[in-house]
Coordinates of C-alpha atoms and ligand atoms in Angstrom, one line a residue:
X16 CA 22.5 -24.4 -6.7
X17 CA 24.0 -22.2 -9.4
X18 CA 21.9 -23.8 -12.1
X19 CA 18.7 -23.4 -10.1
X20 CA 19.4 -19.8 -9.2
X21 CA 16.0 -18.1 -8.8
X22 CA 17.1 -14.7 -10.1
X23 CA 20.2 -13.1 -11.5
X24 CA 21.1 -11.3 -8.3
X25 CA 24.0 -12.5 -6.2
X26 CA 23.2 -15.2 -3.6
X27 CA 25.0 -15.5 -0.3
X28 CA 25.2 -18.3 2.2
X29 CA 27.7 -19.2 5.0
X30 CA 28.9 -22.3 3.1
X31 CA 30.3 -20.1 0.3
X32 CA 33.8 -18.7 0.6
X33 CA 33.1 -15.2 1.6
X34 CA 36.2 -13.1 1.2
X35 CA 36.2 -10.1 3.6
X36 CA 37.1 -7.5 1.1
X37 CA 36.4 -4.6 3.5
X38 CA 39.0 -6.0 5.9
X39 CA 41.6 -6.2 3.0
X40 CA 40.8 -2.8 1.8
X41 CA 41.2 -1.4 5.3
X42 CA 44.6 -3.2 5.7
X43 CA 45.8 -1.8 2.4
X44 CA 44.7 1.7 3.5
X45 CA 46.5 1.5 6.8
X46 CA 49.6 0.1 5.2
X47 CA 49.8 3.0 2.8
X48 CA 49.1 5.5 5.7
X49 CA 52.0 3.9 7.6
X50 CA 54.4 4.4 4.6
X51 CA 53.1 7.9 4.3
X52 CA 53.9 8.7 7.9
X53 CA 57.4 7.1 7.6
X54 CA 58.1 9.1 4.4
X55 CA 56.9 12.3 6.1
X56 CA 59.2 11.7 9.1
X57 CA 62.0 11.0 6.6
X58 CA 61.3 14.2 4.8
X59 CA 61.4 16.2 8.1
X60 CA 64.8 14.8 9.0
X61 CA 66.3 16.3 5.8
X62 CA 64.0 18.2 3.4
X63 CA 64.9 17.5 -0.2
X64 CA 63.1 17.5 -3.5
X65 CA 63.9 13.9 -4.2
X66 CA 62.1 12.9 -1.0
X67 CA 59.1 15.1 -1.8
X68 CA 58.1 13.2 -4.9
X69 CA 57.5 9.7 -3.3
X70 CA 55.7 11.5 -0.5
X71 CA 53.3 13.1 -3.0
X72 CA 52.8 9.8 -4.7
X73 CA 52.1 8.1 -1.4
X74 CA 49.6 10.8 -0.6
X75 CA 47.8 10.1 -3.8
X76 CA 47.9 6.4 -3.1
X77 CA 46.5 7.1 0.4
X78 CA 43.6 9.0 -1.1
X79 CA 43.0 6.2 -3.6
X80 CA 42.9 3.5 -0.9
X81 CA 40.6 5.7 1.2
X82 CA 38.2 5.9 -1.7
X83 CA 38.7 2.2 -2.4
X84 CA 37.7 1.3 1.1
X85 CA 34.5 3.3 0.8
X86 CA 33.7 1.7 -2.6
X87 CA 34.3 -1.8 -1.2
X88 CA 32.2 -1.0 1.9
X89 CA 29.3 0.1 -0.3
X90 CA 29.7 -2.8 -2.7
X91 CA 29.8 -5.4 0.0
X92 CA 27.8 -3.7 2.7
X93 CA 24.6 -5.7 2.0
X94 CA 26.4 -9.0 1.5
X95 CA 28.2 -8.5 4.8
X96 CA 25.1 -7.5 6.6
X97 CA 23.2 -10.5 5.4
X98 CA 26.1 -12.8 6.3
X99 CA 26.1 -11.3 9.8
X100 CA 22.3 -11.8 9.8
X101 CA 22.6 -15.5 8.9
X102 CA 25.1 -16.0 11.6
X103 CA 23.4 -14.1 14.4
X104 CA 20.0 -15.7 13.6
X105 CA 21.5 -19.2 13.6
X106 CA 20.4 -19.8 10.0
X107 CA 23.3 -22.3 9.6
X108 CA 24.5 -25.6 11.0
X109 CA 28.1 -26.5 11.9
X110 CA 29.8 -29.8 12.7
X111 CA 33.1 -30.6 14.4
X112 CA 35.3 -32.3 11.9
X113 CA 38.5 -33.3 13.5
X114 CA 39.3 -30.4 15.9
X115 CA 37.7 -27.8 13.6
X116 CA 34.1 -26.5 13.5
X117 CA 32.9 -26.5 9.8
X118 CA 29.7 -24.9 8.5
X119 CA 27.9 -27.8 6.8
X120 CA 24.6 -26.0 5.7
X121 CA 23.2 -22.5 5.6
X122 CA 20.1 -20.6 4.5
X123 CA 20.6 -18.7 1.3
X124 CA 19.7 -15.1 0.8
X125 CA 19.8 -12.6 -2.0
X126 CA 18.8 -9.0 -2.7
X127 CA 17.6 -6.6 -5.4
X128 CA 18.0 -2.8 -5.2
X129 CA 16.3 -0.1 -7.2
X130 CA 16.2 3.7 -6.8
X131 CA 13.7 3.6 -3.9
X132 CA 13.4 0.0 -2.9
X133 CA 15.5 -2.8 -1.4
X134 CA 14.1 -6.3 -1.7
X135 CA 15.7 -9.0 0.5
X136 CA 15.0 -12.4 -1.0
X137 CA 15.2 -15.5 1.2
X138 CA 15.4 -18.6 -0.9
X139 CA 13.5 -21.6 0.4
X140 CA 15.1 -25.0 -0.5
X141 CA 12.7 -27.3 1.3
X142 CA 15.1 -27.7 4.2
X143 CA 14.7 -26.9 7.9
X144 CA 15.3 -23.2 7.3
X145 CA 12.3 -22.8 4.9
X146 CA 9.7 -22.1 7.6
X147 CA 11.9 -19.7 9.5
X148 CA 12.7 -17.7 6.3
X149 CA 9.0 -16.8 6.1
X150 CA 9.0 -14.9 9.4
X151 CA 12.1 -12.6 9.5
X152 CA 10.1 -9.4 9.4
X153 CA 11.2 -8.0 12.8
X154 CA 14.8 -9.1 12.5
X155 CA 15.3 -7.7 9.0
X156 CA 13.6 -4.4 9.8
X157 CA 16.0 -4.0 12.7
X158 CA 19.0 -5.0 10.7
X159 CA 18.3 -2.5 7.9
X160 CA 16.7 0.1 10.2
X161 CA 13.9 0.4 7.7
X162 CA 10.1 -0.3 8.1
X163 CA 8.9 -3.3 6.2
X164 CA 6.7 -2.3 3.3
X165 CA 5.5 -5.7 2.3
X166 CA 6.3 -9.3 2.4
X167 CA 5.5 -11.7 -0.5
X168 CA 5.6 -15.4 0.2
X169 CA 6.1 -17.5 -3.0
X170 CA 6.5 -21.3 -3.2
X171 CA 10.3 -21.1 -3.3
X172 CA 11.2 -17.6 -2.2
X173 CA 10.1 -15.0 0.3
X174 CA 10.5 -11.3 -0.6
X175 CA 10.9 -8.6 2.0
X176 CA 10.3 -5.2 0.5
X177 CA 11.7 -2.1 2.1
X178 CA 11.5 1.5 0.9
X179 CA 14.9 3.2 1.0
X180 CA 13.2 6.4 -0.1
X181 CA 9.7 6.9 1.2
X182 CA 7.0 7.2 -1.4
X183 CA 5.4 10.7 -1.4
X184 CA 2.0 11.6 -0.2
X185 CA -0.4 13.0 -2.8
X186 CA -0.7 16.8 -2.3
X187 CA -3.6 19.1 -3.0
X188 CA -1.5 21.1 -5.6
X189 CA -0.9 17.9 -7.5
X190 CA -4.5 16.8 -7.9
X191 CA -5.6 16.5 -11.5
X192 CA -8.7 18.3 -12.7
X193 CA -9.4 15.5 -15.2
X194 CA -8.7 11.9 -14.4
X195 CA -5.8 10.3 -16.1
X196 CA -7.6 7.0 -16.2
X197 CA -11.4 6.5 -16.5
X198 CA -11.5 3.8 -13.8
X199 CA -8.3 3.7 -11.7
X200 CA -7.7 6.3 -8.9
X201 CA -4.3 7.4 -7.8
X202 CA -4.3 7.2 -4.0
X203 CA -0.7 8.5 -3.7
X204 CA 2.1 6.8 -1.8
X205 CA 2.6 4.5 -4.8
X206 CA -0.9 3.1 -4.7
X207 CA -3.3 3.0 -7.7
X208 CA -6.8 1.7 -7.0
X209 CA -8.8 -0.1 -9.7
X210 CA -12.4 -0.8 -8.5
X211 CA -13.0 -3.3 -11.3
X212 CA -10.0 -5.4 -10.2
X213 CA -10.6 -4.8 -6.5
X214 CA -14.2 -3.8 -5.9
X215 CA -15.6 -2.0 -2.8
X216 CA -13.8 -0.1 -0.1
X217 CA -13.8 -0.2 3.7
X218 CA -12.4 2.7 5.7
X219 CA -12.0 2.3 9.5
X220 CA -10.6 4.8 12.0
X221 CA -11.4 6.5 15.2
X222 CA -12.7 10.0 15.5
X223 CA -10.4 12.6 13.9
X224 CA -8.3 10.0 12.1
X225 CA -9.1 11.5 8.6
X226 CA -12.0 9.3 7.4
X227 CA -14.1 12.3 6.2
X228 CA -11.1 13.9 4.4
X229 CA -10.3 10.7 2.6
X230 CA -14.0 10.1 1.7
X231 CA -14.2 13.6 0.3
X232 CA -11.1 13.0 -1.9
X233 CA -12.6 9.7 -3.1
X234 CA -16.0 11.2 -3.7
X235 CA -14.4 13.9 -6.0
X236 CA -12.4 11.2 -7.8
X237 CA -15.7 9.2 -8.4
X238 CA -17.4 12.3 -9.7
X239 CA -14.5 13.1 -12.0
X240 CA -15.0 9.6 -13.5
X241 CA -18.7 10.5 -14.1
X242 CA -19.9 8.0 -11.4
X243 CA -23.4 8.1 -10.0
X244 CA -23.3 8.7 -6.3
X245 CA -25.6 7.7 -3.4
X246 CA -24.7 8.8 0.1
X247 CA -26.0 7.3 3.4
X248 CA -25.0 9.4 6.4
X249 CA -26.8 8.1 9.4
X250 CA -25.0 10.6 11.7
X251 CA -26.1 13.5 9.5
X252 CA -22.7 15.1 9.5
X253 CA -20.8 16.7 6.6
X254 CA -21.8 14.2 3.9
X255 CA -25.5 14.6 4.8
X256 CA -25.3 18.2 3.8
X257 CA -24.2 17.3 0.3
X258 CA -27.9 16.8 -0.7
X259 CA -27.8 20.5 -1.9
X260 CA -25.2 19.6 -4.5
X261 CA -25.9 15.9 -5.4
X262 CA -29.7 16.0 -5.1
X263 CA -31.9 15.2 -2.2
X264 CA -32.8 11.8 -3.6
X265 CA -29.1 10.8 -3.6
X266 CA -28.3 11.7 0.0
X267 CA -30.0 10.0 2.9
X268 CA -29.7 10.6 6.7
X269 CA -32.8 9.0 8.2
X270 CA -33.3 5.3 8.5
X271 CA -36.2 5.1 6.0
X272 CA -34.3 7.3 3.5
X273 CA -31.2 5.2 3.8
X274 CA -33.3 2.1 3.1
X275 CA -34.7 3.8 0.1
X276 CA -31.4 4.7 -1.5
X277 CA -30.0 1.2 -0.8
X278 CA -33.1 -0.1 -2.5
X279 CA -32.5 2.2 -5.5
X280 CA -28.9 1.1 -5.8
X281 CA -29.9 -2.6 -5.7
X282 CA -32.6 -1.9 -8.3
X283 CA -30.1 -0.1 -10.5
X284 CA -27.8 -3.1 -10.2
X285 CA -30.5 -5.5 -11.2
X286 CA -31.5 -3.3 -14.1
X287 CA -27.9 -3.3 -15.3
X288 CA -27.7 -7.1 -15.1
X289 CA -30.9 -7.5 -17.0
X290 CA -29.6 -5.2 -19.7
X291 CA -26.3 -7.0 -19.8
X292 CA -28.0 -10.4 -20.0
X293 CA -30.2 -9.2 -22.9
X294 CA -27.1 -7.8 -24.7
X295 CA -24.9 -10.7 -23.7
X296 CA -21.2 -10.4 -24.5
X297 CA -18.9 -13.1 -23.1
X298 CA -16.5 -11.7 -20.5
X299 CA -17.9 -8.2 -20.6
X300 CA -18.5 -5.8 -17.7
X301 CA -20.3 -2.6 -17.2
X302 CA -17.8 -0.5 -19.1
X303 CA -18.4 -2.6 -22.3
X304 CA -22.1 -1.7 -22.1
X305 CA -21.5 2.0 -21.7
X306 CA -22.4 2.2 -18.0
X307 CA -20.4 4.4 -15.6
X308 CA -19.6 3.4 -12.0
X309 CA -22.2 3.9 -9.3
X310 CA -20.9 4.3 -5.8
X311 CA -22.9 4.0 -2.6
X312 CA -21.0 5.8 0.1
X313 CA -22.1 4.5 3.5
X314 CA -20.7 6.6 6.3
X315 CA -20.5 5.3 9.9
X316 CA -22.1 1.9 9.5
X317 CA -21.7 1.2 13.2
X318 CA -23.8 4.2 14.1
X319 CA -26.5 3.1 11.6
X320 CA -26.7 -0.4 13.1
X321 CA -26.9 0.9 16.6
X322 CA -29.9 3.1 15.6
X323 CA -32.2 0.0 15.5
X324 CA -34.2 0.4 18.8
X325 CA -37.6 -1.1 18.0
X326 CA -38.9 -4.0 16.0
X327 CA -39.7 -1.9 12.9
X328 CA -36.4 -0.1 12.7
X329 CA -34.5 -3.4 13.3
X330 CA -36.4 -4.8 10.3
X331 CA -35.4 -1.8 8.2
X332 CA -31.8 -2.2 9.2
X333 CA -31.9 -5.9 8.2
X334 CA -33.3 -5.0 4.9
X335 CA -30.5 -2.4 4.4
X336 CA -27.9 -4.9 5.4
X337 CA -29.3 -7.4 3.0
X338 CA -29.1 -4.9 0.2
X339 CA -25.5 -4.1 1.1
X340 CA -24.7 -7.8 1.0
X341 CA -26.1 -8.0 -2.5
X342 CA -24.1 -5.0 -3.6
X343 CA -20.9 -6.4 -2.1
X344 CA -21.3 -9.9 -3.6
X345 CA -22.8 -9.0 -7.0
X346 CA -22.0 -5.4 -7.7
X347 CA -18.6 -5.6 -9.4
X348 CA -19.5 -6.7 -12.9
X349 CA -22.4 -4.3 -13.2
X350 CA -20.2 -1.4 -11.9
X351 CA -22.1 -0.9 -8.6
X352 CA -19.7 -0.4 -5.8
X353 CA -19.9 0.5 -2.1
X354 CA -17.6 2.4 0.2
X355 CA -18.2 1.6 3.9
X356 CA -16.8 3.6 6.7
X357 CA -16.9 2.8 10.4
X358 CA -15.2 4.1 13.5
X359 CA -14.7 0.5 14.6
X360 CA -15.3 -2.7 12.7
X361 CA -16.5 -5.7 14.5
X362 CA -18.4 -8.9 13.6
X363 CA -21.7 -7.1 14.2
X364 CA -20.8 -4.2 11.8
X365 CA -19.7 -6.4 9.0
X366 CA -19.2 -10.1 9.2
X367 CA -15.9 -11.5 8.1
X368 CA -17.3 -13.1 4.9
X369 CA -18.5 -9.7 3.7
X370 CA -15.4 -7.9 4.9
X371 CA -13.2 -10.3 2.9
X372 CA -15.2 -9.2 -0.2
X373 CA -14.3 -5.5 0.3
X374 CA -11.2 -5.3 -2.0
X375 CA -9.6 -2.2 -0.7
X376 CA -9.4 -1.9 3.1
X377 CA -7.9 1.0 5.0
X378 CA -7.4 1.8 8.6
X379 CA -6.6 5.4 9.6
X380 CA -4.9 6.5 12.8
X381 CA -3.6 4.1 15.4
X382 CA -5.7 1.0 16.0
X383 CA -5.7 -1.8 18.5
X384 CA -4.5 -5.2 17.4
X385 CA -8.0 -6.4 17.5
X386 CA -9.1 -3.4 15.3
X387 CA -6.4 -4.3 12.7
X388 CA -7.5 -7.9 12.8
X389 CA -11.1 -7.1 12.2
X390 CA -10.3 -5.0 9.1
X391 CA -7.5 -7.0 7.6
X392 CA -8.0 -10.5 8.9
X393 CA -5.1 -12.7 7.7
X394 CA -3.5 -9.6 6.0
X395 CA -2.9 -7.9 9.4
X396 CA 0.6 -6.3 9.2
X397 CA 3.0 -8.3 11.5
X398 CA 5.0 -5.2 12.6
X399 CA 3.3 -1.8 12.7
X400 CA 5.0 1.5 12.3
X401 CA 3.9 4.4 14.4
X402 CA 1.2 6.6 12.9
X403 CA 2.5 10.1 13.5
X404 CA 0.7 12.2 10.8
X405 CA -3.0 12.9 10.3
X406 CA -4.6 10.8 7.6
X407 CA -2.0 8.0 7.8
X408 CA -2.7 4.4 8.4
X409 CA -2.6 1.0 6.8
X410 CA -3.9 -0.1 3.4
X411 CA -4.5 -3.5 1.9
X412 CA -5.6 -4.1 -1.6
X413 CA -6.7 -7.6 -2.6
X414 CA -5.0 -9.1 -5.6
X415 CA -2.0 -6.8 -5.3
X416 CA 0.2 -9.8 -4.5
X417 CA 1.1 -8.3 -1.1
X418 CA 1.0 -10.5 1.9
X419 CA -0.3 -8.0 4.4
X420 CA -1.5 -4.4 4.8
X421 CA 1.1 -1.8 4.4
X422 CA 1.7 1.7 5.8
X423 CA 0.1 4.4 3.7
X424 CA -0.6 8.2 3.9
X425 CA -3.8 9.4 2.4
X426 CA -3.8 12.4 0.0
X427 CA -3.0 15.5 1.9
X428 CA -5.8 18.1 1.4
X429 CA -4.4 21.3 2.7
X430 CA -7.4 23.3 4.0
X431 CA -5.7 26.6 2.9
X432 CA -5.5 25.4 -0.7
X433 CA -8.4 23.1 -1.0
X434 CA -12.1 24.1 -1.2
X435 CA -14.1 20.9 -1.3
X436 CA -17.4 22.5 -2.2
X437 CA -15.8 24.5 -5.0
X438 CA -14.2 21.3 -6.4
X439 CA -17.5 19.4 -5.9
X440 CA -19.4 22.0 -7.9
X441 CA -17.0 21.7 -10.8
X442 CA -18.0 18.0 -11.2
X443 CA -21.7 17.8 -10.3
X444 CA -24.0 17.9 -13.3
X445 CA -26.8 19.4 -11.3
X446 CA -27.7 22.9 -12.2
X447 CA -28.6 25.7 -9.7
X448 CA -32.4 25.3 -10.5
X449 CA -32.2 21.6 -9.9
X450 CA -30.5 22.1 -6.6
X451 CA -33.7 23.4 -5.3
X452 CA -35.4 20.2 -6.5
X453 CA -33.2 17.2 -6.2
X454 CA -36.1 14.9 -6.9
X455 CA -36.4 16.0 -10.4
X456 CA -32.8 15.3 -11.0
X457 CA -32.9 11.8 -9.6
X458 CA -36.0 10.9 -11.6
X459 CA -34.3 12.1 -14.7
X460 CA -31.4 9.8 -13.9
X461 CA -33.7 6.8 -13.4
X462 CA -35.6 7.5 -16.6
X463 CA -32.3 7.4 -18.6
X464 CA -31.4 4.0 -17.0
X465 CA -34.9 2.6 -17.7
X466 CA -34.5 3.7 -21.3
X467 CA -31.2 1.9 -21.5
X468 CA -32.6 -1.4 -20.2
X469 CA -35.6 -1.3 -22.6
Ligands
ATP774 N1 -5.7 13.8 4.4 C1 -5.7 14.8 5.2 N2 -5.2 16.0 4.8 C2 -5.2 17.1 5.5 N3 -5.6 17.1 6.8 C3 -6.1 16.0 7.3 C4 -6.1 14.8 6.6 N4 -6.7 13.8 7.3 C5 -7.0 14.3 8.5 N5 -6.6 15.7 8.5 C6 -6.8 16.6 9.7 O1 -7.5 15.9 10.7 C7 -8.7 16.4 11.0 C8 -9.8 15.3 11.3 O2 -10.0 14.6 10.1 P1 -11.5 14.1 9.7 O3 -12.5 15.1 10.0 O4 -11.4 13.5 8.3 O5 -11.6 12.9 10.8 P2 -12.7 11.8 10.9 O6 -12.0 10.5 11.0 O7 -13.7 11.9 9.8 O8 -13.3 12.2 12.3 P3 -14.9 12.0 12.8 O9 -15.2 10.6 12.8 O10 -14.9 12.6 14.1 O11 -15.7 12.8 11.8 C9 -9.1 17.3 9.8 O12 -9.9 18.4 10.2 C10 -7.7 17.7 9.3 O13 -7.3 18.9 10.0

């Protein structure tokens, strides 16, 4: 086993000789304490200078053994906890040899520790423990009294990641005016989102869970990266009113207008592909051809689908859903992305095939098991931690190597410090004259793109 050790960290099993150093350190401490008490009583019987010196030395030794016990406890705490864990979860086998019970086989575990993380590694050896080692989430969380951050199952090991120090939530005061990366977006709580690697976003959450605040944050981050924006807001709520800042042709609230902007986005995607085909470069994407990202933000998709009451509107909805499907399946390379938000995701809102192509999936607020399953599918977190703060939930990013969605807190936008409209105005190219005529602005945008593709 030593030669095939999967990492340089210590490995433990119940078949090894595990010396109980904590017990020995404790015994040593109590022995010294005993001598100290005896020498103290001896001193009381007849106080003399010659008796004082050994007592002082013993006091020093008592202090040393006390410290030693603490050091040994810290040094072997995890090892001892994991040994206890193997024993109490029956991850070993024992046989009676003669009149003694002897442990003949045991699962093997290891651990890695960094400043803010503890990773427990269960080593699979192709024996009867291998399957069980993949599902220790609840037991390990309880043992360490820490919520499981993520679990990574590899062919020969399973890693259980725990935060010993919680990652911090992004705060309003820490938001950068200019992006530190032209594509990637810092989502706080240790998560950096790259749309090229992980295209499209799904945000699900009940009313008041923080969807609008998160969308506002993302919208600003898209603008900081010079993205073109289209907004579909079938409920005509806050996002709908952004037409004054982004241009009326960019923001749609009615069924026909939504169909129009989805059509525009698909046309833009096709134009880009045409241009990229004519200027073919192997392995290139939109950034190599000088395009910025284009984001279609589709708020409350469920409400939109429910708005189809007659044959005509149902046809329009089908057309929109077809456009969305094209964007989801084909958009990445040309830099056309979609952000979908919904109070509840079900098979009618978004079928599972399409859902699986949304790279970043977030649920905000508490959700039902079915709700989590509809958003995360096989990446549904096995054990959920309570959602106690506004804007918190679960996040899953495809390709991150994580087995399941993990707890996450969205950037905290303190209403006292954060003025969304003022921030928006800093990053919109539209001038005050153009605000009164958004159409002019949009046509200008389209002309530029036509020029590029010619
Ligand atoms: N990230 C956050 N930072 C600061 N406050 C937040 C955050 N998320 C949520 N909140 C608080 O929760 C309230 C509700 O959030 P928000 O309006 O985004 O919810 P919602 O999911 O969009 O609800 P609805 O679907 O009803 O519009 C906000 O007014 C704010 O007080």
